XYZ file of C-alpha atoms in Angstrom:
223
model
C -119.576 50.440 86.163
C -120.120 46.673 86.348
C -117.406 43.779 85.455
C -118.430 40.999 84.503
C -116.266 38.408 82.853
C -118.149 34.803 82.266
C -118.125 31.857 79.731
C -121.262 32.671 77.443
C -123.162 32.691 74.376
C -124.885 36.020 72.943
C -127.981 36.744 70.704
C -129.134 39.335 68.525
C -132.507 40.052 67.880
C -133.212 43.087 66.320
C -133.241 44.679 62.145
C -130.410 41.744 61.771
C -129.983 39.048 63.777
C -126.243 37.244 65.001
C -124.979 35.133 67.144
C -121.713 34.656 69.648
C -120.965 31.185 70.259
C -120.031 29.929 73.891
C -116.397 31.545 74.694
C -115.135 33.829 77.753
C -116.560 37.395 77.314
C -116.093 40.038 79.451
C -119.477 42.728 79.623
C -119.341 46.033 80.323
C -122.127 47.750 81.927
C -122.124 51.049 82.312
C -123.916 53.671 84.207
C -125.530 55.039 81.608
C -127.335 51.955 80.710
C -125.335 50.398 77.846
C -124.368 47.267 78.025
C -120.765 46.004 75.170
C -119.707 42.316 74.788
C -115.946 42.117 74.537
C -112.857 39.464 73.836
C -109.410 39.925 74.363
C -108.210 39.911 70.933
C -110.947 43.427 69.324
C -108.813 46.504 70.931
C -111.419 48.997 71.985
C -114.596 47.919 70.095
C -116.965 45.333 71.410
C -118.300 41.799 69.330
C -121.793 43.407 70.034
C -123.256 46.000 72.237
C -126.592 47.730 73.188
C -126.908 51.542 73.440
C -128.675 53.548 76.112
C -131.419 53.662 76.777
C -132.203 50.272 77.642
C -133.062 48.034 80.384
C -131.151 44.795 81.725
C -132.977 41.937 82.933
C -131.427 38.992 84.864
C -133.010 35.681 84.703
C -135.116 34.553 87.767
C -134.744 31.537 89.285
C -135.793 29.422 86.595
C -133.993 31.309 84.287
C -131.243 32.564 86.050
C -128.721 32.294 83.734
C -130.341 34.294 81.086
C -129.756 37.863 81.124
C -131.942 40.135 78.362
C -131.103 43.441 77.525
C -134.153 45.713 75.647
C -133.667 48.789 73.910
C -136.572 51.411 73.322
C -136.748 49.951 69.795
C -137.307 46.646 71.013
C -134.228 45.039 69.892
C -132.481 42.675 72.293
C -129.233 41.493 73.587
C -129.807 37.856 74.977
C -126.467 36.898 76.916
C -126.552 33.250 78.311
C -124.561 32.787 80.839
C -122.531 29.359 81.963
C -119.930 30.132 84.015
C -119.564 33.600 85.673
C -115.938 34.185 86.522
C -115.481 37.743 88.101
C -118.543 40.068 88.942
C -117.290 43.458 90.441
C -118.874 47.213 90.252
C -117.202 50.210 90.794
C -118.102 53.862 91.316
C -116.074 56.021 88.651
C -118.201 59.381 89.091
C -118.602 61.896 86.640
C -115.721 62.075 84.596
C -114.293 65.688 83.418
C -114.804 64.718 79.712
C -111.868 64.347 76.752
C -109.621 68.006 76.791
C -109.509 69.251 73.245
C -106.580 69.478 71.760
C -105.485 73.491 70.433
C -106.689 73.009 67.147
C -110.777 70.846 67.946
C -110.779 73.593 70.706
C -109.890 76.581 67.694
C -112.149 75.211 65.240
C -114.888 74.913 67.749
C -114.127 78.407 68.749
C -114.301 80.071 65.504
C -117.321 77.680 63.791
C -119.664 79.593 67.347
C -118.163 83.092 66.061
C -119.246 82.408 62.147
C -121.592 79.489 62.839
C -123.529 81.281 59.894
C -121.001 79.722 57.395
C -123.158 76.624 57.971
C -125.947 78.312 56.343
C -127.808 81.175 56.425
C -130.275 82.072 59.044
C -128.319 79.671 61.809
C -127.839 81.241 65.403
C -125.872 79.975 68.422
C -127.590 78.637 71.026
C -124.531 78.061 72.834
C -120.582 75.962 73.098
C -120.511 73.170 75.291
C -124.065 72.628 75.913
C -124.282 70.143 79.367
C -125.408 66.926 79.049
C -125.065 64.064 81.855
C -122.792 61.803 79.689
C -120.751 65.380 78.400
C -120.792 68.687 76.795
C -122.089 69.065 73.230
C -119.517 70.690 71.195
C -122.001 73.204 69.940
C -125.553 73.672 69.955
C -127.188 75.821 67.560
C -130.501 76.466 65.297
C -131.439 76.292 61.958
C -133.137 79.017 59.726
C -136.040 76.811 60.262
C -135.806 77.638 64.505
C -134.572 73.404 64.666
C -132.066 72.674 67.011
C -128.777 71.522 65.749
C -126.163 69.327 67.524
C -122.581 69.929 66.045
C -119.544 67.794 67.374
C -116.218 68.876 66.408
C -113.207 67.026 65.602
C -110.127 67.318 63.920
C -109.665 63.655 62.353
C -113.618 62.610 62.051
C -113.906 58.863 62.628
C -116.317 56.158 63.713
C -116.055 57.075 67.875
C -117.209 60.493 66.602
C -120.567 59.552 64.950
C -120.492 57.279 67.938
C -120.503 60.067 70.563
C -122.892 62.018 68.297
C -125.502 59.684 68.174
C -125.216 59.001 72.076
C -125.600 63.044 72.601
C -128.503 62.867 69.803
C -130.289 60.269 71.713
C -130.206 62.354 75.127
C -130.962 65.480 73.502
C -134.031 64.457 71.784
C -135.488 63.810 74.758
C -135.694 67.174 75.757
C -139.187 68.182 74.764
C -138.044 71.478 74.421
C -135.288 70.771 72.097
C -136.181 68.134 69.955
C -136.455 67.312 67.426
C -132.719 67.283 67.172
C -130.636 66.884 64.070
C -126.619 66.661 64.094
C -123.756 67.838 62.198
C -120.090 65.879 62.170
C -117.748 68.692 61.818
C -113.847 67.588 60.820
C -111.004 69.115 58.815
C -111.005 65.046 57.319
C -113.928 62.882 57.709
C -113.125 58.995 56.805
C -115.314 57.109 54.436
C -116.462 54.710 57.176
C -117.266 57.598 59.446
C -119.018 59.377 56.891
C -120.992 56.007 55.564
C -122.242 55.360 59.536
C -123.756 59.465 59.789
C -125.151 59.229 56.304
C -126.885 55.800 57.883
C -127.827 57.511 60.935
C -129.244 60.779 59.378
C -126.668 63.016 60.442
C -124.835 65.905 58.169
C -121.137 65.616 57.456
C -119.143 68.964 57.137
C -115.561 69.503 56.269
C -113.817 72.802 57.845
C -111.238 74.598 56.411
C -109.300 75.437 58.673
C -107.841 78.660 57.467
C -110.795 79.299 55.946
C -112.554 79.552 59.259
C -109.954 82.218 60.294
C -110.548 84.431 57.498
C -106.957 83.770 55.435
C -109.232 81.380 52.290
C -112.523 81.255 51.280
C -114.777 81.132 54.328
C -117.299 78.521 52.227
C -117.353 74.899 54.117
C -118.260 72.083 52.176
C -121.267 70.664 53.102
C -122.185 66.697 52.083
């Protein structure tokens, strides 16, 4: 991962465009090619950010305070720079991944042993499918023989449809797996959450808990 915190200004040019006025920023960029804009004052989420893949440019000499970051879609990230204050990498390595707690671990337990209460004619492929930024919760197929990326969660917010998305990107590169579709799984989805999938394409399903163990109705409710 690479530090940088500098005094700059940042474009958007994409399906919208925006712009970041000159301030102190810091930029993440990450191993797996992203590249987030933050301030001090947003908690976690970044003023604007690029997702893998993409490709960072620096500026040559006669440009070399103009950094340009390009995703496949051709949208891009233009960060001027004035001032660079701090400039630092470090190696983190592969990192063991978030640890379920009992009850995301349960559900995803019991949705591989019924995963036919998401429809008929689905079949496990397998739980915790390996991919080099994590393990997909599970990954199944369709009656249709179309792969199907599920993540699990008990609460379903935005960082869910977030890590989704990141998983559906990687996986549908996989020419024998794509094309792949998701599925946000949660006992509660929120309305933002389930606004950003709907955007992105990707099926929202509620689980019942106790439904999933056999005590209710074993029907999920699919949106």
């Amino acid at each position: 991962m690479r530090l940088v915190i500098a005094r700059c200004s940042v474009d958007y040019a994409g399906r919208l465009t925006a712009h970041l006025p000159s301030a102190p920023r810091l930029i993440l960029i990450k191993a797996d090619g992203s590249v987030s804009i933050h301030a001090d004052d947003r908690a976690y989420k970044p003023l604007n950010w690029m997702s893998p893949p993409c490709t960072l440019k620096e500026g040559t000499e006669a440009e070399a305070g103009i950094w340009t970051v390009i995703n496949k879609a051709g949208e891009k990230l233009i960060i001027t720079m004035e001032e660079i204050l701090h400039d630092s990498s470090h190696e983190l390595g592969v990192d063991p991944g978030l640890i379920k707690d009992g009850v995301e671990a349960h559900l995803q337990e019991l949705l591989a042993d019924r995963i036919e209460t998401l429809g008929e004619g689905y079949t496990l492929i397998r739980r915790e499918y390996p991919t080099a930024i994590g393990p997909v919760d599970i990954l199944c197929r369709d009656s249709d023989g179309a792969t199907v990326a599920i993540e699990i969660k008990r609460r379903g917010e935005i960082d869910g449809v977030e890590q989704l998305t990141r998983y559906l990107e990687l996986l549908n590169r996989d020419p024998h797996l794509a094309p792949v579709r998701g599925v946000f799984a949660a006992q509660e989805i929120k309305p933002q959450a389930r606004v950003l999938a709907t955007d992105r394409g990707i099926g929202c399903v509620v689980l019942d808990y106790n439904a999933l163990r056999g005590i209710e109705d074993d029907k999920l409710r699919l949106f």
